[in-house]
Coordinates of C-alpha atoms and ligand atoms in Angstrom, one line a residue:
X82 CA 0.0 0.0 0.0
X83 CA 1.7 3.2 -0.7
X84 CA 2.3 6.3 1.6
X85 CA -1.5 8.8 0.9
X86 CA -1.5 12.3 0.9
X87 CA -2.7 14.1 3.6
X88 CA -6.2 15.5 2.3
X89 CA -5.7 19.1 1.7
X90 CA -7.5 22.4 1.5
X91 CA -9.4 22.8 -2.0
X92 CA -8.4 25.2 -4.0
X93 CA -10.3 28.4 -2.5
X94 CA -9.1 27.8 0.7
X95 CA -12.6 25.6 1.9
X96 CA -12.5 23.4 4.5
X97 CA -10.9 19.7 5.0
X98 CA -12.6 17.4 2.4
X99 CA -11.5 14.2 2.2
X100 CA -9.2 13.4 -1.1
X101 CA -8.4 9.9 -0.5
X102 CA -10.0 6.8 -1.8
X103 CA -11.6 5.1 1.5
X104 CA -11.0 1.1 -0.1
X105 CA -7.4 1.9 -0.1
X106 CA -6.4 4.5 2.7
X107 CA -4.9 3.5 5.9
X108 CA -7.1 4.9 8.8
X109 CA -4.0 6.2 10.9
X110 CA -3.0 8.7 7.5
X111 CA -6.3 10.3 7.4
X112 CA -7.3 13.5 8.9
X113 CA -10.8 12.6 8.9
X114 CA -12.4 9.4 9.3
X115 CA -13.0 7.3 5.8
X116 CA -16.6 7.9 5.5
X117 CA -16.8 11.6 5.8
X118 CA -17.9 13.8 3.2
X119 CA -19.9 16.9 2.8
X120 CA -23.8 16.4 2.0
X121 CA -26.0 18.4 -0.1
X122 CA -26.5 20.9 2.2
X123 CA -22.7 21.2 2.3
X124 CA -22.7 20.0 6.3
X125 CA -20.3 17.5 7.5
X126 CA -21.6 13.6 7.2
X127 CA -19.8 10.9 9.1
X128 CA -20.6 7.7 8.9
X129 CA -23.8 8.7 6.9
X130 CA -25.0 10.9 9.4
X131 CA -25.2 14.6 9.4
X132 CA -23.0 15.7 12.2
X133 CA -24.7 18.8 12.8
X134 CA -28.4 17.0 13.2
X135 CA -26.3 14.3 15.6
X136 CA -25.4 17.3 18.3
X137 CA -29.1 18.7 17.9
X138 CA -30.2 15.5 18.6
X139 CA -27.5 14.1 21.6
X140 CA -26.1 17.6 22.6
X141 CA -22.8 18.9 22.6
X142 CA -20.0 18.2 23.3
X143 CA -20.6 14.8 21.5
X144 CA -17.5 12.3 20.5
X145 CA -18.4 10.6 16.9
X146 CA -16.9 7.3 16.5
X147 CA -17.2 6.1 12.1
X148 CA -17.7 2.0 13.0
X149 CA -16.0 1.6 9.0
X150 CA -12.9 3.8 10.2
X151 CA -11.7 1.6 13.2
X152 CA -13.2 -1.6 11.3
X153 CA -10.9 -1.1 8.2
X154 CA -7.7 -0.2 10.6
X155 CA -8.9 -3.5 12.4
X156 CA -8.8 -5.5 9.2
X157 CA -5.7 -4.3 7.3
X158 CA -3.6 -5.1 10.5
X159 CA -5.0 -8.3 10.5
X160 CA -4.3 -9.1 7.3
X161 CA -1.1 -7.5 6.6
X162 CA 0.4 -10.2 9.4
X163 CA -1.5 -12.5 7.2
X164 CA 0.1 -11.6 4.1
X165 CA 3.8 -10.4 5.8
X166 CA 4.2 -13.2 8.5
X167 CA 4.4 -16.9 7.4
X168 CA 3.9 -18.0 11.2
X169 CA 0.8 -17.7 13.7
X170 CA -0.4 -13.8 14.5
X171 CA -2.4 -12.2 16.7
X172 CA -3.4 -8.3 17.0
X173 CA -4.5 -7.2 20.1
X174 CA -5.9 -3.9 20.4
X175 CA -4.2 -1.4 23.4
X176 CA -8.0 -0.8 24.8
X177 CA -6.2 2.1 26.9
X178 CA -6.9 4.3 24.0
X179 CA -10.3 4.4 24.4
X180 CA -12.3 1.4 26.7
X181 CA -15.8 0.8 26.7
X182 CA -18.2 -2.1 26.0
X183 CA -18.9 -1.0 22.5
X184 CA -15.1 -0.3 21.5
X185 CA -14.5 -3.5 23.1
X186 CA -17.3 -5.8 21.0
X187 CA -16.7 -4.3 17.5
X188 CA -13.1 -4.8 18.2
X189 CA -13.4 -8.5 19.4
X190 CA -16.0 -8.9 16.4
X191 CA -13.1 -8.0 14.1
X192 CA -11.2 -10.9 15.6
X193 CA -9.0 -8.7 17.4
X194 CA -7.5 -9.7 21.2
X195 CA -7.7 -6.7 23.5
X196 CA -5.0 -5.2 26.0
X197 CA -6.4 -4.2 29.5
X198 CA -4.3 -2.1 32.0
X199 CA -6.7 -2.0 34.8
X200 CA -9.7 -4.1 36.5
X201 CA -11.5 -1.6 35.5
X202 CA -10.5 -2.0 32.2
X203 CA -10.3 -6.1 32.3
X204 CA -14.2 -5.9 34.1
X205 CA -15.5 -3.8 30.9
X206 CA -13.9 -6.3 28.1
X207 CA -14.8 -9.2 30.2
X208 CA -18.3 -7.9 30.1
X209 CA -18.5 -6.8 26.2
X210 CA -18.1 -10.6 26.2
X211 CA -14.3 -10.6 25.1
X212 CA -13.0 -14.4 25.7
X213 CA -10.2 -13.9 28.2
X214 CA -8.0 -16.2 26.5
X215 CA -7.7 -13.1 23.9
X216 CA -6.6 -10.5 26.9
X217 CA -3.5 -9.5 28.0
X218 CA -3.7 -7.7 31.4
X219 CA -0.5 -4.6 31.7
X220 CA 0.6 -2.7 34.2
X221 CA 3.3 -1.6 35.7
X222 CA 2.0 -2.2 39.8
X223 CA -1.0 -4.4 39.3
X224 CA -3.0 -5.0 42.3
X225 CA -3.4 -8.4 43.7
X226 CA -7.1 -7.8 43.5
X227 CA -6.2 -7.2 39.9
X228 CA -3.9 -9.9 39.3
X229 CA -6.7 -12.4 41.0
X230 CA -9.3 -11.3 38.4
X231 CA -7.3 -12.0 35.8
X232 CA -6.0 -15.1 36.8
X233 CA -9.1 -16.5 37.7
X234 CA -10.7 -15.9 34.9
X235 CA -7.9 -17.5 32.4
X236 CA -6.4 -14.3 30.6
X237 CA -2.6 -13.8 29.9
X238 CA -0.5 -11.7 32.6
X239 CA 2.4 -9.0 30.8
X240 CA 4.6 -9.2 34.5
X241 CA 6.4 -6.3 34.7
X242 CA 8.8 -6.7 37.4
X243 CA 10.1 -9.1 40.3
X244 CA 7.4 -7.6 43.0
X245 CA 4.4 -8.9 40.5
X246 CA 5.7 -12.2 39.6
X247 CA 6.3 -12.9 43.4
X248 CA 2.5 -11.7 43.7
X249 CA 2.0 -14.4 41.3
X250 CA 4.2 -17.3 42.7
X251 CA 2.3 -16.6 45.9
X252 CA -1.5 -16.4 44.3
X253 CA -1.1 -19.5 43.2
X254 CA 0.1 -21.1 46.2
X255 CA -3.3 -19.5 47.5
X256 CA -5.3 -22.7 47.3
X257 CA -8.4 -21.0 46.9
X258 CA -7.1 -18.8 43.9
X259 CA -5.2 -21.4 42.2
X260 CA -8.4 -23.5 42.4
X261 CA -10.5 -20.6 40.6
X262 CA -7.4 -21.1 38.1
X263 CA -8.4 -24.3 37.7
X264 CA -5.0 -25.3 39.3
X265 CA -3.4 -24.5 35.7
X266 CA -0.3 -22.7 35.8
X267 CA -0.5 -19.0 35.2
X268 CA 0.2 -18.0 31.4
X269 CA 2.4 -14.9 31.4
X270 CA 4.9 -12.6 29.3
X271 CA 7.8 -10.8 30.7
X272 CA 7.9 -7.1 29.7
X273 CA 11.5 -6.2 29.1
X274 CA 12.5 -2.6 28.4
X275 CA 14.7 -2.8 25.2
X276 CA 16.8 0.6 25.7
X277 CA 15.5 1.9 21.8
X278 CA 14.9 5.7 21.5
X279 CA 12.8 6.9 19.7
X280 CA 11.5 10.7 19.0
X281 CA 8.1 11.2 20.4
X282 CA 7.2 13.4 23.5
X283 CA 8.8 12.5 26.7
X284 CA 6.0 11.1 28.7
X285 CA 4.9 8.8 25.9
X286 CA 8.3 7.3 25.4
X287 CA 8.7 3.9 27.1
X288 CA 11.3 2.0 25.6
X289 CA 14.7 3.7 27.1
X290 CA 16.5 2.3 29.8
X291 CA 15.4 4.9 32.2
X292 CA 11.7 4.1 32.2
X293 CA 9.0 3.0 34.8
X294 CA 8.3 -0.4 33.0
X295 CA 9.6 -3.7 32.6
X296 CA 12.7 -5.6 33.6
X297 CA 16.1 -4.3 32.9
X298 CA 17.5 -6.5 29.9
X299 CA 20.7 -7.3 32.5
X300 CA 18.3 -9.3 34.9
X301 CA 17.2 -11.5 32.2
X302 CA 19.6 -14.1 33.1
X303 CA 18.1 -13.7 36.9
X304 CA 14.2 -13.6 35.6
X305 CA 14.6 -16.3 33.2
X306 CA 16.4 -18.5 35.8
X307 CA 13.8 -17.7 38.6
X308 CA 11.2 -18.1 36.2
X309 CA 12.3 -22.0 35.0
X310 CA 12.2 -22.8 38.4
X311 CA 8.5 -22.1 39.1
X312 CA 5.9 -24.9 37.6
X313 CA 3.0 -22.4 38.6
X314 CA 4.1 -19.9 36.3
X315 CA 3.6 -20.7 32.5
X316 CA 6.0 -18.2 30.9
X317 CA 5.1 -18.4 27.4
X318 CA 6.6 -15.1 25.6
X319 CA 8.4 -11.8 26.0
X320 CA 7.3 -8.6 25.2
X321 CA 8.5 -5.1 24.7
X322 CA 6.9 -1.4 23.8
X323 CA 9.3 1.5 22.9
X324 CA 6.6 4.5 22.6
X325 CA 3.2 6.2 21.4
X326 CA 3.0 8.5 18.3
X327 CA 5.8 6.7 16.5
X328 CA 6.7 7.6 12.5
X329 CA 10.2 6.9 12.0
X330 CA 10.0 2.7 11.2
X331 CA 13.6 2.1 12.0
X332 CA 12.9 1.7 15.7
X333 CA 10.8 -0.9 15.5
X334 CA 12.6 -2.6 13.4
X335 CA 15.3 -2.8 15.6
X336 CA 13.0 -3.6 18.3
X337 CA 12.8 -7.1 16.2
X338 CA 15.9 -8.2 16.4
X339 CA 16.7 -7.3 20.5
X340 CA 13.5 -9.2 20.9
X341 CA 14.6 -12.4 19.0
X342 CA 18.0 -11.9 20.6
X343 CA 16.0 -12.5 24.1
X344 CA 13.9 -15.1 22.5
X345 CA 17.0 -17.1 21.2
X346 CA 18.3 -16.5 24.8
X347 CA 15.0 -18.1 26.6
X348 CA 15.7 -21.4 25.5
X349 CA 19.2 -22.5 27.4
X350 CA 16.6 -21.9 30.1
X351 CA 14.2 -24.5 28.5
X352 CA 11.9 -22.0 28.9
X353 CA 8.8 -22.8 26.9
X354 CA 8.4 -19.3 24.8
X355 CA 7.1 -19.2 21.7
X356 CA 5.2 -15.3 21.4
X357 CA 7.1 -12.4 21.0
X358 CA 4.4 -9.3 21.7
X359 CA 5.9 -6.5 20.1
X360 CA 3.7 -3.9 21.8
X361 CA 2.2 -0.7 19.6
X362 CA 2.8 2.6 18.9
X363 CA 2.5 3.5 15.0
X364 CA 1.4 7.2 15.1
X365 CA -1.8 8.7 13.4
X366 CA -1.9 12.5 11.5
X367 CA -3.6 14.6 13.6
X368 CA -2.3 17.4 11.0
X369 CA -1.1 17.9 7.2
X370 CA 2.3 18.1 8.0
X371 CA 2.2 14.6 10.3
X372 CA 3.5 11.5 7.8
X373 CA 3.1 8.3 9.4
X374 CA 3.6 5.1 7.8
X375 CA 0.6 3.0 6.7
X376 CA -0.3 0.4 8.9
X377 CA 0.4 -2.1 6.1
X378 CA 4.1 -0.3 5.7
X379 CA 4.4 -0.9 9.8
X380 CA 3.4 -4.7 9.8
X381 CA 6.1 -5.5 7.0
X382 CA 8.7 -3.9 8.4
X383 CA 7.6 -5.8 12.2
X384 CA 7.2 -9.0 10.5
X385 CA 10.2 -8.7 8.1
X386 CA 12.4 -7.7 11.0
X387 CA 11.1 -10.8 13.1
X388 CA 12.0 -13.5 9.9
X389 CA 15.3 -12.0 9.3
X390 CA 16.7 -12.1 12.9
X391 CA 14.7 -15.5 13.4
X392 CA 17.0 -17.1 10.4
X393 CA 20.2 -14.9 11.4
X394 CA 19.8 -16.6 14.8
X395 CA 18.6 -20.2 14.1
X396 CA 15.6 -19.2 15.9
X397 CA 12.2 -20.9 15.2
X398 CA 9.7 -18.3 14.0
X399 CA 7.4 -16.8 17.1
X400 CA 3.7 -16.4 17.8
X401 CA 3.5 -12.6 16.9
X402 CA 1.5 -10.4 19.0
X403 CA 1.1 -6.7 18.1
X404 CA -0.6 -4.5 20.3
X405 CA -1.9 -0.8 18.6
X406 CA -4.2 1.4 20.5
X407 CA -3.9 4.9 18.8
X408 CA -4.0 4.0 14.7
X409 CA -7.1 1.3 15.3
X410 CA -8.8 4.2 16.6
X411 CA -7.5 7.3 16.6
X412 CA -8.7 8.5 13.6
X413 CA -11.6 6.7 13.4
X414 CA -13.5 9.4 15.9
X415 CA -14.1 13.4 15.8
X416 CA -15.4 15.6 18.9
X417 CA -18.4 17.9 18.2
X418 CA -19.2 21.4 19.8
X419 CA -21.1 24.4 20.0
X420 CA -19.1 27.1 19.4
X421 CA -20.0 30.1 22.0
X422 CA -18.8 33.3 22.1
X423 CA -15.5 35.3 20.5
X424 CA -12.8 37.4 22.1
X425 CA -10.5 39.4 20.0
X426 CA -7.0 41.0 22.0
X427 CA -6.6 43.6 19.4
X428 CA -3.1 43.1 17.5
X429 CA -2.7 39.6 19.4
X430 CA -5.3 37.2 18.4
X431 CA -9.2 36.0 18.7
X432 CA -10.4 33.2 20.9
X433 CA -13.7 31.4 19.6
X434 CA -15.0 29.3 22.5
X435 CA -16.5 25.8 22.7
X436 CA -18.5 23.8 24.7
X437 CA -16.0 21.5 26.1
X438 CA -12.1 21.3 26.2
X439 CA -9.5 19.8 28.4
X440 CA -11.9 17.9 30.4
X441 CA -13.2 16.2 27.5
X442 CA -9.5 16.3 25.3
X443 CA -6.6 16.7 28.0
X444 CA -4.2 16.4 25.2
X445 CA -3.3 20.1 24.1
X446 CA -2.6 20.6 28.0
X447 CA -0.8 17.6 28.5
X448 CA 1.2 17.0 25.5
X449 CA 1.0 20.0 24.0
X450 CA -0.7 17.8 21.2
X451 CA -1.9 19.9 18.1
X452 CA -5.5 19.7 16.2
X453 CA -7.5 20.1 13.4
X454 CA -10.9 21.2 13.1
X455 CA -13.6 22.3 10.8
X456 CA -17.0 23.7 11.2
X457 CA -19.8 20.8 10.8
X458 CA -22.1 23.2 9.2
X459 CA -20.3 25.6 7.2
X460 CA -17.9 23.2 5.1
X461 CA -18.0 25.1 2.0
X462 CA -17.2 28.6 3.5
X463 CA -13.7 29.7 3.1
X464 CA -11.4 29.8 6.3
X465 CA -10.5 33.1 6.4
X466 CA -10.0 33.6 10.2
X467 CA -7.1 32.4 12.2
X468 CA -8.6 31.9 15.7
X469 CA -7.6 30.4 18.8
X470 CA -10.0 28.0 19.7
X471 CA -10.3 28.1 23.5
X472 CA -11.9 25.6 25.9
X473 CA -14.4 26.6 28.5
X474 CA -12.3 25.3 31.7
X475 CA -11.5 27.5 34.0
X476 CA -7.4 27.8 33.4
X477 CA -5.6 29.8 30.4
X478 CA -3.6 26.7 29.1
X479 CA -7.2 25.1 28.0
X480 CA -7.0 26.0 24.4
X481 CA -8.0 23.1 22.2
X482 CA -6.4 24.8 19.2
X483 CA -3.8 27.4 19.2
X484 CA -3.9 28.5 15.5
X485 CA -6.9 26.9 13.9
X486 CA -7.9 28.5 10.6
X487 CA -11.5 28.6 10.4
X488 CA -14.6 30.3 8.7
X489 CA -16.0 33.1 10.5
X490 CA -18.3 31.5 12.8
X491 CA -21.2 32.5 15.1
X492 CA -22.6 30.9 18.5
X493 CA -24.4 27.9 17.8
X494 CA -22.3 26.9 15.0
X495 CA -20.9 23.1 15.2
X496 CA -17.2 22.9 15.4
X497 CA -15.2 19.4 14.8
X498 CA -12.0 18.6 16.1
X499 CA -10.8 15.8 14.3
X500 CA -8.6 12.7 14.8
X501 CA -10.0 12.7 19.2
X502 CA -10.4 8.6 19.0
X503 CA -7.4 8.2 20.7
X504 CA -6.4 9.2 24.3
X505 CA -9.4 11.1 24.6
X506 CA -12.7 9.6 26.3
X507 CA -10.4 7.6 28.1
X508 CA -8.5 10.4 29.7
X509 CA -10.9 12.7 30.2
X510 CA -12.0 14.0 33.4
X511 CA -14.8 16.1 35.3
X512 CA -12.7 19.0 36.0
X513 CA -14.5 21.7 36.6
X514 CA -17.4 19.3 37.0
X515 CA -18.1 19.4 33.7
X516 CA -20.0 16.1 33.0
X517 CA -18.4 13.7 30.8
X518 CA -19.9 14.1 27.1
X519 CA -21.7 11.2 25.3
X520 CA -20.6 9.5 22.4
X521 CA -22.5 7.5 19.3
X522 CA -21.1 5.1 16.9
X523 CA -22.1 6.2 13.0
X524 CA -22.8 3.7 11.0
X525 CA -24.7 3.8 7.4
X526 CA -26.8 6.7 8.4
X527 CA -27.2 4.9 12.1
X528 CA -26.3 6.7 15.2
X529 CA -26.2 4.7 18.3
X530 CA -25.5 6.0 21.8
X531 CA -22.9 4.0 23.2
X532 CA -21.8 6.0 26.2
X533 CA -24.7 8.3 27.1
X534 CA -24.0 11.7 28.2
X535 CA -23.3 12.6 32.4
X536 CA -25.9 14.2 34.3
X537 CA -24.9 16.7 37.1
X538 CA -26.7 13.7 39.2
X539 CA -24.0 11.5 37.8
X540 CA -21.2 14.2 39.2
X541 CA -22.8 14.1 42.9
X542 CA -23.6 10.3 42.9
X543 CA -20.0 9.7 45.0
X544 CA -20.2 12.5 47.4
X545 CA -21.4 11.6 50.9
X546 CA -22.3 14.5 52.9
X547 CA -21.3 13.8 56.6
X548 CA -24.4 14.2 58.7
X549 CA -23.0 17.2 60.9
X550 CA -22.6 19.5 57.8
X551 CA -26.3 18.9 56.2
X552 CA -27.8 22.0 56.5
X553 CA -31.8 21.9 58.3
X554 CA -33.8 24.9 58.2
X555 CA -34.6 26.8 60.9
Ligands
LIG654 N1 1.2 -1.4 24.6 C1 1.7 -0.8 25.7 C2 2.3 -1.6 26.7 C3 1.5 0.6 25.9 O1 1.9 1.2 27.0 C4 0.8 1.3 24.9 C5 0.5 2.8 25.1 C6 0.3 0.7 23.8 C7 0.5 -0.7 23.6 C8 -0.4 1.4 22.7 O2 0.3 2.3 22.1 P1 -0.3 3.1 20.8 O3 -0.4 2.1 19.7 O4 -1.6 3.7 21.2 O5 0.7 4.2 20.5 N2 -1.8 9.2 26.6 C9 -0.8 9.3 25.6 C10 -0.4 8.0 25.0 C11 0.1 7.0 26.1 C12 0.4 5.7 25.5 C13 0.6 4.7 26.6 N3 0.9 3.4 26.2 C14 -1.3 10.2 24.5 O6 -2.4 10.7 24.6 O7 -0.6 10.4 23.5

């Protein structure tokens, strides 16, 4: 599949339309998702659905999730390890990026296995009806409530470090738990941190030496020894992640070759490991100037890395596990709001304000991550303004877009921030006490609600007010 251009502006400076043949494009290089297009009455569709009838209709702020977008990234990453890799695959999808039970079911429909990094997030896959022998449960200080879920109900463990597998050794002793394990011995992957840089932001970069996660490459002697020594622990494969956001290819490629380099050195253990999970991390285009790879260019390089350092090291080929969050579903959503006021700072700049902001999108804040957006109902005006588009939270560095060129707009008017699939639900927050939007999954010209919007009832419904401070009259 060859590299897409980004869509572009047409040529009198209109609005984002999308340029790129949907049978062919790969999700993660699009701007919008694959089924948008501007309708008759020149208003932004999604998914066959007019987005500015969807926020009359659910409110605003309102995250859109186009079911064909993260289906299509689903299936070409399934079936580029089917073309690429001569050996057994599996993609699991990094649920992190965005968990809920109808993610989690159109995912698992795909044939996808799921990554969970929480029991919160394990409870919500196991309930979407996910088969646990498809999970893989991360985390860098699991919980032994955590751990027990897990094990109990038969999904893989990614240990991180000597503390958890301990916790492990232990639970199983635990007659009771290793009963509700059946008495089988736990499956598990070690998580090693292979020491590859790579340039992304600093907080999303895993993979150096100096990081949180996994077990120092140095102990692997130690792990693996320990390890062979306990017949409750089934350690069946290794696995590493390097970072988030990821274009250059060259890291994961070398990624492949430390990995089968562990791998090779697993078996003067006799340790039974045949998966190499080779985390995620491909990056999506969240503007024209981003240039990821395609996820088929991604999957070659992974599983052409993985066969060459396989036969370099007389090394039998591995089950390979990849495990994406942000390009299955990053692009595959847009957030909706009603545009409010304007302020202009003579000589400076104008803010247009939404409806929503960090709370709903902490990225901008946090990562000083940058947008794109268009207005839903005014896609054939030309964007003349350059605006600041500014969040309604109550702290100056809440500006969903710094430089956004837009049409004029007026209150009322829909504004779309595209490419929110990722990182976004999942991280927001009720700062502010703003309740959580609701989102729909388009499909066809179907829109249904699959996280329904928070109520200021919702906000309250943890708060306990001590009985000294409840206020009677008189
Ligand atoms: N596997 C592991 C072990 C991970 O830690 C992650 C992401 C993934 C897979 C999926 O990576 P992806 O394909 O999505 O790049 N909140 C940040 C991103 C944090 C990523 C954390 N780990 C953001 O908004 O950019």
């Amino acid at each position: 599949m060859v590299s897409t251009p980004a869509p572009a502006l047409d040529n009198s400076g209109r609005q984002y339309l999308p340029t790129l043949d949907p049978a062919t494009a790969s999700p993660n290089q699009v701007l919008m998702p694959l089924t948008a297009r501007a309708n008759a009455q020149n208003h932004l569709e999604i998914g066959g659905c007019d987005v500015t009838t969807l926020v009359e209709r659910f409110g605003s702020p309102l995250y859109i999730l186009d079911e064909e977008t993260l289906r299509t990234a689903c299936r070409q990453y399934r079936e580029a390890f089917r073309q690429y890799y001569p050996g057994e695959s599996l993609v699991i999808y990094a649920s992190k990026a965005w968990n809920c039970l109808a993610v989690c079911a159109v995912v698992d429909s795909e044939e996808l296995g799921l990554d969970v990094v929480s029991g919160g997030e394990l409870y919500t896959a196991l309930k979407a009806g996910v088969s646990p022998d498809k999970i893989y449960l991360h985390g860098n200080n699991k919980s032994v409530e955590e751990l027990s879920l897990a094990v109990s109900a038969g999904c893989t463990i990614v240990v991180d470090n000597w503390q958890e597998l301990k916790t492990l050794v232990s639970l199983a002793a635990d007659s009771e738990t290793s009963e509700t394990a059946g008495g089988q011995p736990i499956r598990i992957l070690l998580r090693l941190t292979p020491g590859i840089e790579c340039h992304t932001h600093e907080y999303i970069r895993t993979g150096h030496l100096d990081s949180k996660f996994g077990f120092d490459p140095e102990q692997l002697d130690e792990v693996f020894a320990y390890v062979s020594q306990q017949p409750a622990l089934l350690c069946v494969g290794l696995h590493a992640h390097i970072g988030s956001q990821i274009f250059e290819l060259q890291a994961h490629q070398d990624l492949t070759s430390v990995m089968v380099q562990w791998l090779s050195k697993a078996a003067q253990y006799g340790l039974p490991i045949s998966e190499l999970d080779i985390g995620g991390g491909l990056g999506i285009r969240y503007t024209e100037s981003d240039d990821p790879p395609s996820i088929d260019e991604w999957v070659k390089v992974i599983c052409e890395g993985i066969i060459r350092a396989c036969q370099r090291q007389g090394v039998a080929m591995p089950r390979l596990i990849a495990e994406p969050g942000r390009s299955l579903i990053g692009s595959a959503c847009v957030t909706a709001y009603r545009v409010g006021g304007q302020k202009t700072v003579p000589g400076i700049r104008t803010y247009v304000t939404v409806d929503g902001g960090m709370s709903d999108n902490p990225r901008p804040i946090t990562y000083q991550s940058v947008y794109r957006a268009v207005v839903a109902n005014k896609l054939s005006a030309p964007m003349t303004e350059s605006v600041a588009i500014a969040g309604k939270h109550c702290e100056s560095g809440d500006i969903v877009i710094k430089d956004a060129k837009l049409p004029p707009t007026e209150p009322g008017d829909v504004l779309v921030v595209m490419g929110t699939g990722a990182y976004n639900y999942s991280m927001a927050s009720n700062y502010n006490r703003l309740p959580r939007p609701a989102a729909v999954l388009v499909n066809q010209g179907d829109a249904s609600l699959i996280l329904q919007r928070e109520t200021v009832e919702d906000l309250i419904r943890q708060d306990r007010l001590p009985e000294r401070l409840v206020r009677r009259e008189g």
